[in-house]
Every structure is written in structure tokens, then in C-alpha cells.
PDB file of C-alpha atoms in Angstrom:
ATOM      1  CA  MET A   7     -54.590  18.670  40.960  1.00 50.00           C
ATOM      2  CA  LEU A   8     -51.306  19.032  39.501  1.00 52.00           C
ATOM      3  CA  SER A   9     -48.203  21.912  41.963  1.00 61.00           C
ATOM      4  CA  SER A  10     -46.712  24.322  40.636  1.00 64.00           C
ATOM      5  CA  ASP A  11     -43.719  23.327  39.922  1.00 63.00           C
ATOM      6  CA  ALA A  12     -45.083  20.276  37.860  1.00 65.00           C
ATOM      7  CA  CYS A  13     -47.453  22.825  35.886  1.00 72.00           C
ATOM      8  CA  ASP A  14     -44.588  25.671  35.195  1.00 72.00           C
ATOM      9  CA  GLU A  15     -42.380  22.211  34.239  1.00 74.00           C
ATOM     10  CA  LEU A  16     -45.242  20.807  31.827  1.00 74.00           C
ATOM     11  CA  LEU A  17     -45.041  24.553  30.095  1.00 78.00           C
ATOM     12  CA  GLN A  18     -41.500  25.012  29.671  1.00 78.00           C
ATOM     13  CA  LEU A  19     -42.045  21.625  27.911  1.00 78.00           C
ATOM     14  CA  ARG A  20     -44.697  22.359  25.287  1.00 80.00           C
ATOM     15  CA  THR A  21     -42.531  26.094  24.489  1.00 83.00           C
ATOM     16  CA  GLU A  22     -39.640  23.544  23.947  1.00 81.00           C
ATOM     17  CA  LEU A  23     -41.819  21.416  21.633  1.00 81.00           C
ATOM     18  CA  ALA A  24     -43.847  24.931  20.001  1.00 82.00           C
ATOM     19  CA  VAL A  25     -39.730  26.400  19.393  1.00 82.00           C
ATOM     20  CA  ALA A  26     -38.155  22.798  18.691  1.00 81.00           C
ATOM     21  CA  ARG A  27     -41.195  22.868  15.368  1.00 82.00           C
ATOM     22  CA  ASP A  28     -41.263  26.100  14.009  1.00 82.00           C
ATOM     23  CA  LEU A  29     -37.207  25.436  13.429  1.00 81.00           C
ATOM     24  CA  ALA A  30     -38.485  22.342  11.983  1.00 81.00           C
ATOM     25  CA  GLU A  31     -40.775  24.096  10.063  1.00 82.00           C
ATOM     26  CA  LYS A  32     -37.850  26.930   8.867  1.00 80.00           C
ATOM     27  CA  ALA A  33     -35.241  23.826   7.849  1.00 79.00           C
ATOM     28  CA  GLN A  34     -37.937  22.178   5.606  1.00 80.00           C
ATOM     29  CA  ALA A  35     -38.248  25.616   3.950  1.00 81.00           C
ATOM     30  CA  ASN A  36     -35.049  27.045   3.388  1.00 79.00           C
ATOM     31  CA  ALA A  37     -34.100  22.944   2.338  1.00 80.00           C
ATOM     32  CA  LEU A  38     -37.452  23.582  -0.508  1.00 81.00           C
ATOM     33  CA  ASN A  39     -36.329  26.888  -1.025  1.00 80.00           C
ATOM     34  CA  ALA A  40     -33.073  25.800  -2.008  1.00 79.00           C
ATOM     35  CA  GLU A  41     -34.027  23.017  -4.100  1.00 80.00           C
ATOM     36  CA  ALA A  42     -36.679  25.453  -5.822  1.00 80.00           C
ATOM     37  CA  ALA A  43     -33.208  28.345  -6.615  1.00 79.00           C
ATOM     38  CA  ARG A  44     -31.178  24.761  -7.084  1.00 78.00           C
ATOM     39  CA  VAL A  45     -33.855  23.563 -10.675  1.00 80.00           C
ATOM     40  CA  ARG A  46     -33.808  27.455 -11.023  1.00 79.00           C
ATOM     41  CA  ALA A  47     -30.637  27.904 -12.011  1.00 78.00           C
ATOM     42  CA  ILE A  48     -30.243  24.323 -13.421  1.00 80.00           C
ATOM     43  CA  ASN A  49     -33.232  25.450 -16.106  1.00 79.00           C
ATOM     44  CA  SER A  50     -32.238  28.615 -16.845  1.00 77.00           C
ATOM     45  CA  ASP A  51     -28.479  27.463 -17.769  1.00 77.00           C
ATOM     46  CA  LEU A  52     -29.462  25.184 -20.144  1.00 78.00           C
ATOM     47  CA  LEU A  53     -31.996  27.819 -21.982  1.00 78.00           C
ATOM     48  CA  ALA A  54     -29.049  29.421 -21.901  1.00 77.00           C
ATOM     49  CA  ARG A  55     -27.027  26.729 -23.150  1.00 77.00           C
ATOM     50  CA  ASN A  56     -30.177  26.133 -26.207  1.00 77.00           C
ATOM     51  CA  ALA A  57     -29.870  29.971 -26.497  1.00 75.00           C
ATOM     52  CA  HIS A  58     -25.753  29.290 -27.319  1.00 74.00           C
ATOM     53  CA  PHE A  59     -26.303  26.521 -30.021  1.00 77.00           C
ATOM     54  CA  GLU A  60     -29.091  28.109 -31.791  1.00 75.00           C
ATOM     55  CA  TRP A  61     -26.788  31.152 -32.021  1.00 71.00           C
ATOM     56  CA  MET A  62     -23.800  29.304 -33.201  1.00 75.00           C
ATOM     57  CA  ASN A  63     -25.835  26.777 -35.977  1.00 74.00           C
ATOM     58  CA  GLU A  64     -27.203  29.934 -37.739  1.00 71.00           C
ATOM     59  CA  LYS A  65     -24.115  31.408 -37.817  1.00 72.00           C
ATOM     60  CA  MET A  66     -21.725  28.814 -39.006  1.00 70.00           C
ATOM     61  CA  ARG A  67     -25.348  28.247 -41.504  1.00 70.00           C
ATOM     62  CA  ARG A  68     -24.903  32.087 -42.574  1.00 68.00           C
ATOM     63  CA  ASP A  69     -21.151  31.457 -43.188  1.00 69.00           C
ATOM     64  CA  LYS A  70     -21.446  28.633 -45.286  1.00 62.00           C
ATOM     65  CA  TYR A  71     -24.540  29.667 -47.160  1.00 64.00           C
ATOM     66  CA  GLY A  72     -24.023  33.411 -47.206  1.00 63.00           C
ATOM     67  CA  ALA A  73     -25.535  36.503 -46.358  1.00 58.00           C
ATOM     68  CA  SER A  74     -29.337  34.932 -47.913  1.00 56.00           C
ATOM     69  CA  SER A  75     -31.532  38.343 -46.682  1.00 55.00           C
ATOM     70  CA  GLU A  76     -31.356  40.362 -44.362  1.00 55.00           C
ATOM     71  CA  ARG A  77     -33.856  38.646 -41.921  1.00 57.00           C
ATOM     72  CA  SER A  78     -31.404  35.877 -41.189  1.00 60.00           C
ATOM     73  CA  ARG A  79     -28.389  38.969 -39.960  1.00 63.00           C
ATOM     74  CA  ARG A  80     -31.291  39.984 -37.534  1.00 67.00           C
ATOM     75  CA  LEU A  81     -32.214  36.488 -36.169  1.00 64.00           C
ATOM     76  CA  ILE A  82     -28.502  36.492 -35.436  1.00 63.00           C
ATOM     77  CA  ASP A  83     -27.980  39.467 -33.525  1.00 67.00           C
ATOM     78  CA  GLN A  84     -31.582  38.164 -31.940  1.00 69.00           C
ATOM     79  CA  LEU A  85     -30.210  35.054 -30.815  1.00 65.00           C
ATOM     80  CA  GLU A  86     -27.159  36.719 -29.464  1.00 68.00           C
ATOM     81  CA  LEU A  87     -29.238  39.113 -26.976  1.00 68.00           C
ATOM     82  CA  THR A  88     -30.904  36.670 -26.364  1.00 72.00           C
ATOM     83  CA  PHE A  89     -28.223  34.319 -25.619  1.00 65.00           C
ATOM     84  CA  GLU A  90     -26.542  36.893 -23.558  1.00 70.00           C
ATOM     85  CA  GLU A  91     -30.045  37.312 -20.935  1.00 72.00           C
ATOM     86  CA  LEU A  92     -30.040  34.044 -20.328  1.00 68.00           C
ATOM     87  CA  GLU A  93     -26.679  33.937 -19.683  1.00 71.00           C
ATOM     88  CA  ALA A  94     -26.914  36.883 -17.221  1.00 72.00           C
ATOM     89  CA  ASP A  95     -30.321  35.395 -15.989  1.00 72.00           C
ATOM     90  CA  ALA A  96     -28.338  31.774 -15.149  1.00 70.00           C
ATOM     91  CA  ALA A  97     -25.727  33.647 -13.091  1.00 73.00           C
ATOM     92  CA  GLU A  98     -28.537  35.325 -10.738  1.00 73.00           C
ATOM     93  CA  ALA A  99     -30.005  32.118 -10.664  1.00 69.00           C
ATOM     94  CA  GLU A 100     -27.587  30.429  -9.485  1.00 73.00           C
ATOM     95  CA  ARG A 101     -26.057  33.382  -7.105  1.00 72.00           C
ATOM     96  CA  LEU A 102     -29.201  32.984  -5.612  1.00 69.00           C
ATOM     97  CA  GLY A 103     -29.261  28.970  -5.552  1.00 66.00           C
ATOM     98  CA  ALA A 104     -25.750  29.439  -3.501  1.00 70.00           C
ATOM     99  CA  ILE A 105     -27.243  32.110  -0.933  1.00 69.00           C
ATOM    100  CA  ALA A 106     -30.431  29.298  -0.810  1.00 64.00           C
ATOM    101  CA  SER A 107     -28.312  26.103   0.250  1.00 64.00           C
ATOM    102  CA  ALA A 108     -26.072  28.301   2.475  1.00 65.00           C
ATOM    103  CA  LYS A 109     -28.705  29.084   4.574  1.00 62.00           C
ATOM    104  CA  ALA A 110     -30.780  25.263   4.107  1.00 55.00           C
ATOM    105  CA  THR A 111     -27.535  24.273   5.165  1.00 50.00           C
ATOM    106  CA  MET A 112     -25.825  22.834   9.237  1.00 53.00           C
ATOM    107  CA  VAL A 113     -22.594  23.673   8.991  1.00 46.00           C
ATOM    108  CA  THR A 114     -20.757  21.730  12.298  1.00 49.00           C
ATOM    109  CA  ALA A 115     -17.949  22.800  13.966  1.00 48.00           C
ATOM    110  CA  PHE A 116     -14.297  21.188  13.201  1.00 46.00           C
ATOM    111  CA  THR A 117     -13.272  19.001  15.392  1.00 55.00           C
ATOM    112  CA  CYS A 118      -9.895  17.882  15.258  1.00 52.00           C
ATOM    113  CA  VAL A 119      -8.688  14.489  15.629  1.00 54.00           C
ATOM    114  CA  ARG A 120      -6.182  13.633  16.710  1.00 56.00           C
ATOM    115  CA  SER A 121      -4.518  10.685  15.425  1.00 54.00           C
ATOM    116  CA  THR A 122      -3.516   7.587  16.844  1.00 58.00           C
ATOM    117  CA  ARG A 123       0.406   6.030  16.900  1.00 62.00           C
ATOM    118  CA  ARG A 124      -0.328   1.942  15.730  1.00 69.00           C
ATOM    119  CA  ASP A 125       1.554  -0.217  17.513  1.00 78.00           C
ATOM    120  CA  PHE A 126       4.072  -2.719  15.883  1.00 82.00           C
ATOM    121  CA  ASP A 127       3.771  -6.549  15.320  1.00 85.00           C
ATOM    122  CA  PRO A 128       3.295  -8.259  18.515  1.00 86.00           C
ATOM    123  CA  GLY A 129       5.151 -11.204  17.559  1.00 87.00           C
ATOM    124  CA  LEU A 130       8.274  -8.955  17.063  1.00 87.00           C
ATOM    125  CA  PRO A 131      10.702  -9.460  19.772  1.00 89.00           C
ATOM    126  CA  ARG A 132      11.372  -6.939  21.956  1.00 91.00           C
ATOM    127  CA  GLU A 133      14.454  -5.409  24.155  1.00 91.00           C
ATOM    128  CA  GLN A 134      14.046  -3.006  27.324  1.00 91.00           C
ATOM    129  CA  VAL A 135      16.309  -0.977  27.384  1.00 90.00           C
ATOM    130  CA  VAL A 136      15.628   0.866  30.813  1.00 90.00           C
ATOM    131  CA  ILE A 137      16.534   4.542  32.248  1.00 90.00           C
ATOM    132  CA  PRO A 138      16.072   3.802  35.919  1.00 89.00           C
ATOM    133  CA  ALA A 139      14.748   6.995  37.767  1.00 89.00           C
ATOM    134  CA  PRO A 140      17.428   9.357  40.025  1.00 88.00           C
ATOM    135  CA  ASP A 141      17.396   7.878  43.996  1.00 88.00           C
ATOM    136  CA  LEU A 142      16.806  11.669  44.991  1.00 89.00           C
ATOM    137  CA  CYS A 143      14.066  13.895  43.939  1.00 88.00           C
ATOM    138  CA  PRO A 144      15.217  16.831  42.445  1.00 87.00           C
ATOM    139  CA  CYS A 145      13.253  19.452  43.793  1.00 88.00           C
ATOM    140  CA  CYS A 146      13.454  18.840  47.609  1.00 88.00           C
ATOM    141  CA  GLY A 147      15.584  15.918  47.981  1.00 85.00           C
ATOM    142  CA  SER A 148      14.041  13.797  49.533  1.00 87.00           C
ATOM    143  CA  ALA A 149      14.725  10.289  49.085  1.00 87.00           C
ATOM    144  CA  ASP A 150      10.613   8.980  49.915  1.00 87.00           C
ATOM    145  CA  LEU A 151       9.790   8.291  46.364  1.00 86.00           C
ATOM    146  CA  SER A 152       7.130   5.700  45.243  1.00 88.00           C
ATOM    147  CA  HIS A 153       6.919   4.377  41.355  1.00 86.00           C
ATOM    148  CA  LEU A 154       4.421   5.415  38.982  1.00 87.00           C
ATOM    149  CA  PRO A 155       3.418   3.130  35.870  1.00 88.00           C
ATOM    150  CA  ALA A 156       6.411   3.778  33.633  1.00 87.00           C
ATOM    151  CA  ASP A 157       6.469   5.612  30.167  1.00 87.00           C
ATOM    152  CA  ILE A 158       7.181   3.405  26.991  1.00 86.00           C
ATOM    153  CA  THR A 159       8.252   3.983  23.675  1.00 86.00           C
ATOM    154  CA  GLU A 160       8.345   1.502  21.163  1.00 86.00           C
ATOM    155  CA  THR A 161      11.085   2.020  17.991  1.00 87.00           C
ATOM    156  CA  LEU A 162      11.461  -0.281  15.387  1.00 86.00           C
ATOM    157  CA  GLU A 163      15.324  -0.960  14.868  1.00 88.00           C
ATOM    158  CA  LYS A 164      17.064  -3.329  12.605  1.00 83.00           C
ATOM    159  CA  VAL A 165      20.010  -5.973  13.019  1.00 81.00           C
ATOM    160  CA  PRO A 166      22.633  -6.037  11.239  1.00 80.00           C
ATOM    161  CA  ALA A 167      23.392  -9.631   9.340  1.00 79.00           C
ATOM    162  CA  ARG A 168      26.510 -10.717  10.668  1.00 83.00           C
ATOM    163  CA  HIS A 169      28.518 -12.848   8.672  1.00 86.00           C
ATOM    164  CA  LYS A 170      31.003 -16.196  10.298  1.00 87.00           C
ATOM    165  CA  VAL A 171      32.934 -18.309   8.756  1.00 87.00           C
ATOM    166  CA  ILE A 172      32.767 -22.308   9.572  1.00 86.00           C
ATOM    167  CA  GLN A 173      36.279 -24.059   9.840  1.00 87.00           C
ATOM    168  CA  THR A 174      35.157 -27.889   9.896  1.00 86.00           C
ATOM    169  CA  VAL A 175      37.969 -29.496  11.363  1.00 90.00           C
ATOM    170  CA  ARG A 176      37.966 -33.109  11.395  1.00 89.00           C
ATOM    171  CA  GLU A 177      41.338 -35.438  13.333  1.00 91.00           C
ATOM    172  CA  LYS A 178      43.387 -37.462  12.074  1.00 92.00           C
ATOM    173  CA  VAL A 179      45.012 -40.419  13.406  1.00 91.00           C
ATOM    174  CA  SER A 180      47.984 -42.436  12.466  1.00 91.00           C
ATOM    175  CA  CYS A 181      47.932 -46.670  13.635  1.00 89.00           C
ATOM    176  CA  ARG A 182      51.469 -47.300  15.194  1.00 89.00           C
ATOM    177  CA  ARG A 183      50.768 -51.327  14.427  1.00 88.00           C
ATOM    178  CA  CYS A 184      49.658 -50.954  10.626  1.00 88.00           C
ATOM    179  CA  GLU A 185      50.275 -47.357  10.140  1.00 86.00           C
ATOM    180  CA  LYS A 186      47.330 -47.030   7.618  1.00 89.00           C
ATOM    181  CA  THR A 187      45.836 -43.012   8.435  1.00 91.00           C
ATOM    182  CA  SER A 188      41.551 -43.050   9.472  1.00 90.00           C
ATOM    183  CA  GLN A 189      39.784 -39.801   9.692  1.00 91.00           C
ATOM    184  CA  PRO A 190      36.113 -39.090   9.493  1.00 90.00           C
ATOM    185  CA  PRO A 191      33.937 -38.566   6.433  1.00 88.00           C
ATOM    186  CA  ALA A 192      33.616 -34.853   5.647  1.00 83.00           C
ATOM    187  CA  PRO A 193      30.260 -33.234   6.220  1.00 81.00           C
ATOM    188  CA  PHE A 194      28.223 -32.596   3.530  1.00 80.00           C
ATOM    189  CA  HIS A 195      27.775 -29.642   1.807  1.00 78.00           C
ATOM    190  CA  VAL A 196      25.638 -27.717  -0.459  1.00 74.00           C
ATOM    191  CA  THR A 197      28.026 -26.880  -2.681  1.00 70.00           C
ATOM    192  CA  PRO A 198      31.484 -29.370  -3.944  1.00 66.00           C
ATOM    193  CA  ARG A 199      34.140 -27.906  -1.683  1.00 68.00           C
ATOM    194  CA  GLY A 200      31.643 -26.426   0.930  1.00 69.00           C
ATOM    195  CA  MET A 201      32.986 -22.664  -0.327  1.00 76.00           C
ATOM    196  CA  PHE A 202      29.016 -21.637   0.706  1.00 78.00           C
ATOM    197  CA  GLY A 203      26.663 -22.375   2.804  1.00 81.00           C
ATOM    198  CA  PRO A 204      23.397 -22.894   2.944  1.00 81.00           C
ATOM    199  CA  HIS A 205      22.201 -19.495   4.602  1.00 85.00           C
ATOM    200  CA  PHE A 206      24.305 -17.673   2.735  1.00 83.00           C
ATOM    201  CA  LEU A 207      23.401 -19.447  -0.951  1.00 80.00           C
ATOM    202  CA  ALA A 208      19.399 -19.074   0.090  1.00 81.00           C
ATOM    203  CA  SER A 209      20.041 -15.537   0.834  1.00 83.00           C
ATOM    204  CA  LEU A 210      21.890 -14.869  -2.410  1.00 80.00           C
ATOM    205  CA  ILE A 211      18.918 -16.863  -4.731  1.00 78.00           C
ATOM    206  CA  PHE A 212      16.540 -14.752  -2.947  1.00 83.00           C
ATOM    207  CA  GLN A 213      18.259 -11.497  -3.839  1.00 83.00           C
ATOM    208  CA  LYS A 214      19.250 -12.534  -6.892  1.00 80.00           C
ATOM    209  CA  TYR A 215      16.169 -14.561  -8.443  1.00 77.00           C
ATOM    210  CA  GLY A 216      13.254 -12.505  -5.567  1.00 81.00           C
ATOM    211  CA  LEU A 217      14.344  -9.078  -5.913  1.00 84.00           C
ATOM    212  CA  ASP A 218      16.379  -9.586  -8.828  1.00 83.00           C
ATOM    213  CA  GLN A 219      19.706  -7.390  -7.351  1.00 81.00           C
ATOM    214  CA  PRO A 220      22.813  -9.768  -9.761  1.00 81.00           C
ATOM    215  CA  LEU A 221      25.435 -10.805  -8.261  1.00 78.00           C
ATOM    216  CA  ASN A 222      28.039  -8.634  -9.073  1.00 80.00           C
ATOM    217  CA  SER A 223      26.084  -5.745  -6.995  1.00 82.00           C
ATOM    218  CA  GLN A 224      25.594  -8.686  -3.890  1.00 80.00           C
ATOM    219  CA  CYS A 225      29.289  -9.067  -4.030  1.00 80.00           C
ATOM    220  CA  ASP A 226      29.774  -5.340  -4.571  1.00 82.00           C
ATOM    221  CA  GLY A 227      27.365  -4.527  -1.482  1.00 82.00           C
ATOM    222  CA  LEU A 228      29.373  -7.269   0.682  1.00 82.00           C
ATOM    223  CA  GLU A 229      32.575  -6.016  -0.073  1.00 82.00           C
ATOM    224  CA  SER A 230      31.535  -2.347   1.325  1.00 81.00           C
ATOM    225  CA  VAL A 231      31.626  -4.613   4.896  1.00 79.00           C
ATOM    226  CA  GLY A 232      34.630  -5.869   4.781  1.00 81.00           C
ATOM    227  CA  ILE A 233      34.198  -9.371   2.784  1.00 80.00           C
ATOM    228  CA  SER A 234      35.796  -9.509  -0.422  1.00 78.00           C
ATOM    229  CA  LEU A 235      34.461 -12.344  -3.099  1.00 73.00           C
ATOM    230  CA  SER A 236      36.605 -11.054  -6.130  1.00 66.00           C
ATOM    231  CA  ASN A 237      38.191 -14.168  -6.560  1.00 62.00           C
ATOM    232  CA  CYS A 238      35.839 -16.428  -5.831  1.00 66.00           C
ATOM    233  CA  VAL A 239      32.342 -14.573  -8.375  1.00 65.00           C
ATOM    234  CA  GLN A 240      32.713 -17.805 -10.367  1.00 62.00           C
ATOM    235  CA  ALA A 241      32.599 -20.180  -8.711  1.00 64.00           C
ATOM    236  CA  LEU A 242      29.698 -18.535  -6.869  1.00 68.00           C
ATOM    237  CA  ARG A 243      27.805 -18.014 -10.234  1.00 69.00           C
ATOM    238  CA  TYR A 244      28.245 -22.022 -11.024  1.00 67.00           C
ATOM    239  CA  SER A 245      27.155 -22.782  -7.066  1.00 68.00           C
ATOM    240  CA  VAL A 246      23.848 -20.849  -7.949  1.00 69.00           C
ATOM    241  CA  LEU A 247      23.321 -22.296 -11.441  1.00 70.00           C
ATOM    242  CA  PHE A 248      23.832 -25.887  -9.351  1.00 68.00           C
ATOM    243  CA  LEU A 249      21.235 -25.157  -6.788  1.00 68.00           C
ATOM    244  CA  THR A 250      18.594 -23.799  -9.789  1.00 70.00           C
ATOM    245  CA  MET A 251      18.895 -26.990 -11.567  1.00 69.00           C
ATOM    246  CA  ALA A 252      18.952 -29.407  -8.689  1.00 69.00           C
ATOM    247  CA  LEU A 253      15.334 -27.225  -7.474  1.00 68.00           C
ATOM    248  CA  SER A 254      14.337 -27.582 -10.908  1.00 69.00           C
ATOM    249  CA  VAL A 255      15.230 -30.747 -10.585  1.00 67.00           C
ATOM    250  CA  MET A 256      13.412 -31.805  -7.160  1.00 67.00           C
ATOM    251  CA  ARG A 257      10.410 -30.117  -9.136  1.00 68.00           C
ATOM    252  CA  SER A 258       9.831 -32.318 -12.117  1.00 65.00           C
ATOM    253  CA  PHE A 259      10.489 -35.356  -9.616  1.00 60.00           C
ATOM    254  CA  ARG A 260       7.860 -33.716  -7.305  1.00 62.00           C
ATOM    255  CA  MET A 261       5.390 -32.891 -10.785  1.00 57.00           C
ATOM    256  CA  VAL A 262       5.876 -36.682 -12.108  1.00 54.00           C
ATOM    257  CA  ALA A 263       4.914 -38.459  -9.307  1.00 56.00           C
ATOM    258  CA  THR A 264       1.811 -35.722  -8.385  1.00 57.00           C
ATOM    259  CA  ILE A 265       0.697 -36.534 -12.109  1.00 52.00           C
ATOM    260  CA  ALA A 266       1.774 -40.732 -11.411  1.00 52.00           C
ATOM    261  CA  SER A 267      -0.511 -40.479  -8.318  1.00 56.00           C
ATOM    262  CA  LEU A 268      -3.799 -38.618  -9.693  1.00 50.00           C
ATOM    263  CA  LYS A 269      -3.584 -40.873 -12.257  1.00 50.00           C
ATOM    264  CA  GLY A 270      -3.264 -43.575 -10.727  1.00 54.00           C
ATOM    265  CA  LEU A 271      -0.419 -45.667 -11.794  1.00 48.00           C
ATOM    266  CA  PRO A 272       2.646 -46.025 -10.188  1.00 50.00           C
ATOM    267  CA  ALA A 273       5.788 -43.495 -10.494  1.00 45.00           C
ATOM    268  CA  SER A 274       7.901 -46.052 -11.473  1.00 46.00           C
ATOM    269  CA  ARG A 275      11.573 -45.207 -10.710  1.00 43.00           C
ATOM    270  CA  SER A 276      13.089 -45.461 -14.966  1.00 40.00           C
ATOM    271  CA  ARG A 277      10.269 -42.134 -15.628  1.00 43.00           C
ATOM    272  CA  LEU A 278      11.313 -40.738 -11.960  1.00 41.00           C
ATOM    273  CA  VAL A 279      14.745 -40.706 -13.815  1.00 40.00           C
ATOM    274  CA  VAL A 280      14.527 -40.003 -17.463  1.00 41.00           C
ATOM    275  CA  ALA A 281      11.914 -36.825 -15.858  1.00 41.00           C
ATOM    276  CA  ALA A 282      15.143 -35.730 -13.182  1.00 40.00           C
ATOM    277  CA  ARG A 283      17.825 -35.752 -16.001  1.00 43.00           C
ATOM    278  CA  ARG A 284      15.621 -33.744 -18.827  1.00 45.00           C
ATOM    279  CA  PRO A 285      17.853 -30.931 -19.634  1.00 45.00           C
ATOM    280  CA  LEU A 286      16.826 -27.855 -18.824  1.00 43.00           C
ATOM    281  CA  PRO A 287      16.284 -24.913 -21.302  1.00 45.00           C
ATOM    282  CA  GLN A 288      18.919 -22.943 -22.274  1.00 44.00           C
ATOM    283  CA  ARG A 289      17.604 -19.771 -21.407  1.00 42.00           C
ATOM    284  CA  ALA A 290      17.096 -20.674 -17.836  1.00 42.00           C
ATOM    285  CA  MET A 291      20.667 -21.946 -17.682  1.00 42.00           C
ATOM    286  CA  VAL A 292      22.238 -18.297 -18.697  1.00 41.00           C
ATOM    287  CA  SER A 293      19.836 -16.092 -16.525  1.00 46.00           C
ATOM    288  CA  ALA A 294      21.028 -18.480 -13.430  1.00 43.00           C
ATOM    289  CA  ALA A 295      24.753 -18.176 -14.426  1.00 44.00           C
ATOM    290  CA  ARG A 296      24.843 -14.346 -14.761  1.00 47.00           C
TER     291      ARG A 296
END
């Protein structure tokens, strides 16, 4: 025999199951009614469209061939009345379908989703600016404080580019015995006379060909930070042209060597020299000199 509590719980479960079944049946019936109302609305709309097309067809036929008889005029009037009735029926069916759909549709409550802030790339360097906590409690003035986990706010910042002039000092000595002077050789420079460094020229070339920024605009930007290049713009253009030609020669070098290795032929020095001495197209030279 079951206890009284178990019997009460069983009766409650049966009641809840019956209520759930009743709700499911009502929801299914509402869905079927909504679907039927939607189909009736579509059917009424199609009938109204068909009547409208028939009326327009008969009217255009009468306009083209003339009023041949009284029957055609009455037919047009009858089709127009039929179209108006069907249009009213379609509007009523659409209204009933919307009501049925509203009954069958379960509307969930709106929940506000709080957007989460995306973190920056962990590979970026971090610089911590620590704001120290007070030594005394601002409320009571007590010095017995305990440290809690700090709040960290990350802000993306850009460090402006720094320009510097590298002075290469080559010491010169003179021999007292033979009166000859000696000096260490000059280091390698990317361009003749070493007026511009490799990183500076690489930045100019990238902005010119990668970002489509002319040299004149770049010179104006450098002048805004105190670097005047108005007297050496022509030298800068020739430096960019020289590096562009050197890059094309290196690319031809590598292309000939790659083709020779794929064909299994020895990449002779004469072929490489001929490929390297091949002149650049005039268009590339003009675009590099701008």
C-alpha cells in the first residue's frame, strides 16, 4: 500500500500531465488553425489577382476593338464588381490569418545581452601604469588596510615614429715616419653617399607602393614633424628608383635560378648576368621616379 503522501504526489503528477497534454493539444490546434487561415488568405489573394487580370484583359480588349456590344460592357462591370468583392474577402482572410498566427505564436521575453569587450592581441607589448591605493582609509582614517585584486583597464595607444641621424665617424691617422694617412673603409650604404638609411627607405617604399602615397605627400608629412627634405627630394626619388631597379634585378636573378633548377640545367653565370642586365620597362622606371 502506498502512503498518503505518495498518493497525493501521484495525483498531482497525473493532474500536471493532463494539463500539459491539454495545453499541447490546444497549441497544436491553434497552429493548424493558423496554417489553414494562412492558406485561405493566400487563396483569396490569388483569386482577387486572377479577377483583376481578367478585368484588365477585358478592358484592354474593349479599348482595342471598341464597344462591339452591350454584353462586353456589362461583362466588364461584372468583372470589376467581382474583383472588388474578392479583394475585400482577401483582406478579411489576411486579417483572420494574422489573428490566428498571433494566437499560435509563442512570444519569448526580451533579454538584454550585454556586449563583452574584446581583448587586444596578447602579442602586443604591455606597459603598466600603476595608480597606488591610498595608505589610509578615506572613511575612517585607519591604516589597517588589506589589498584586493586590482581592476585593469587596457587602452590601445600608438608610439609615434622616431627619426634620428646616425653620424658615422671614421678616424684618420697620419704616420710620422712615412707621412702617409690611413683611414678605415666606409661602411656599406644602401644608396650612394649614404644619405638615407635602409629602414627609412623601406618605410618610404612601402608607403609609396603599398599605400599609394606619393613622395611629395610623404615629404610634407616629414616636414610637419621638423624634418625638412625640400633640398633633397630629387635625391630621394633617385634612391627609391635605384632600390626598385635593384629589387627587380634580384627578382630576375631568383626567377632564372628557379627555372634552371626546375629544368635540371646548371644556372650559368652568363645567363644570370644577361637576365640581371635586362633593362626595366619604361613604365616601371617612370612610376618609381614619381
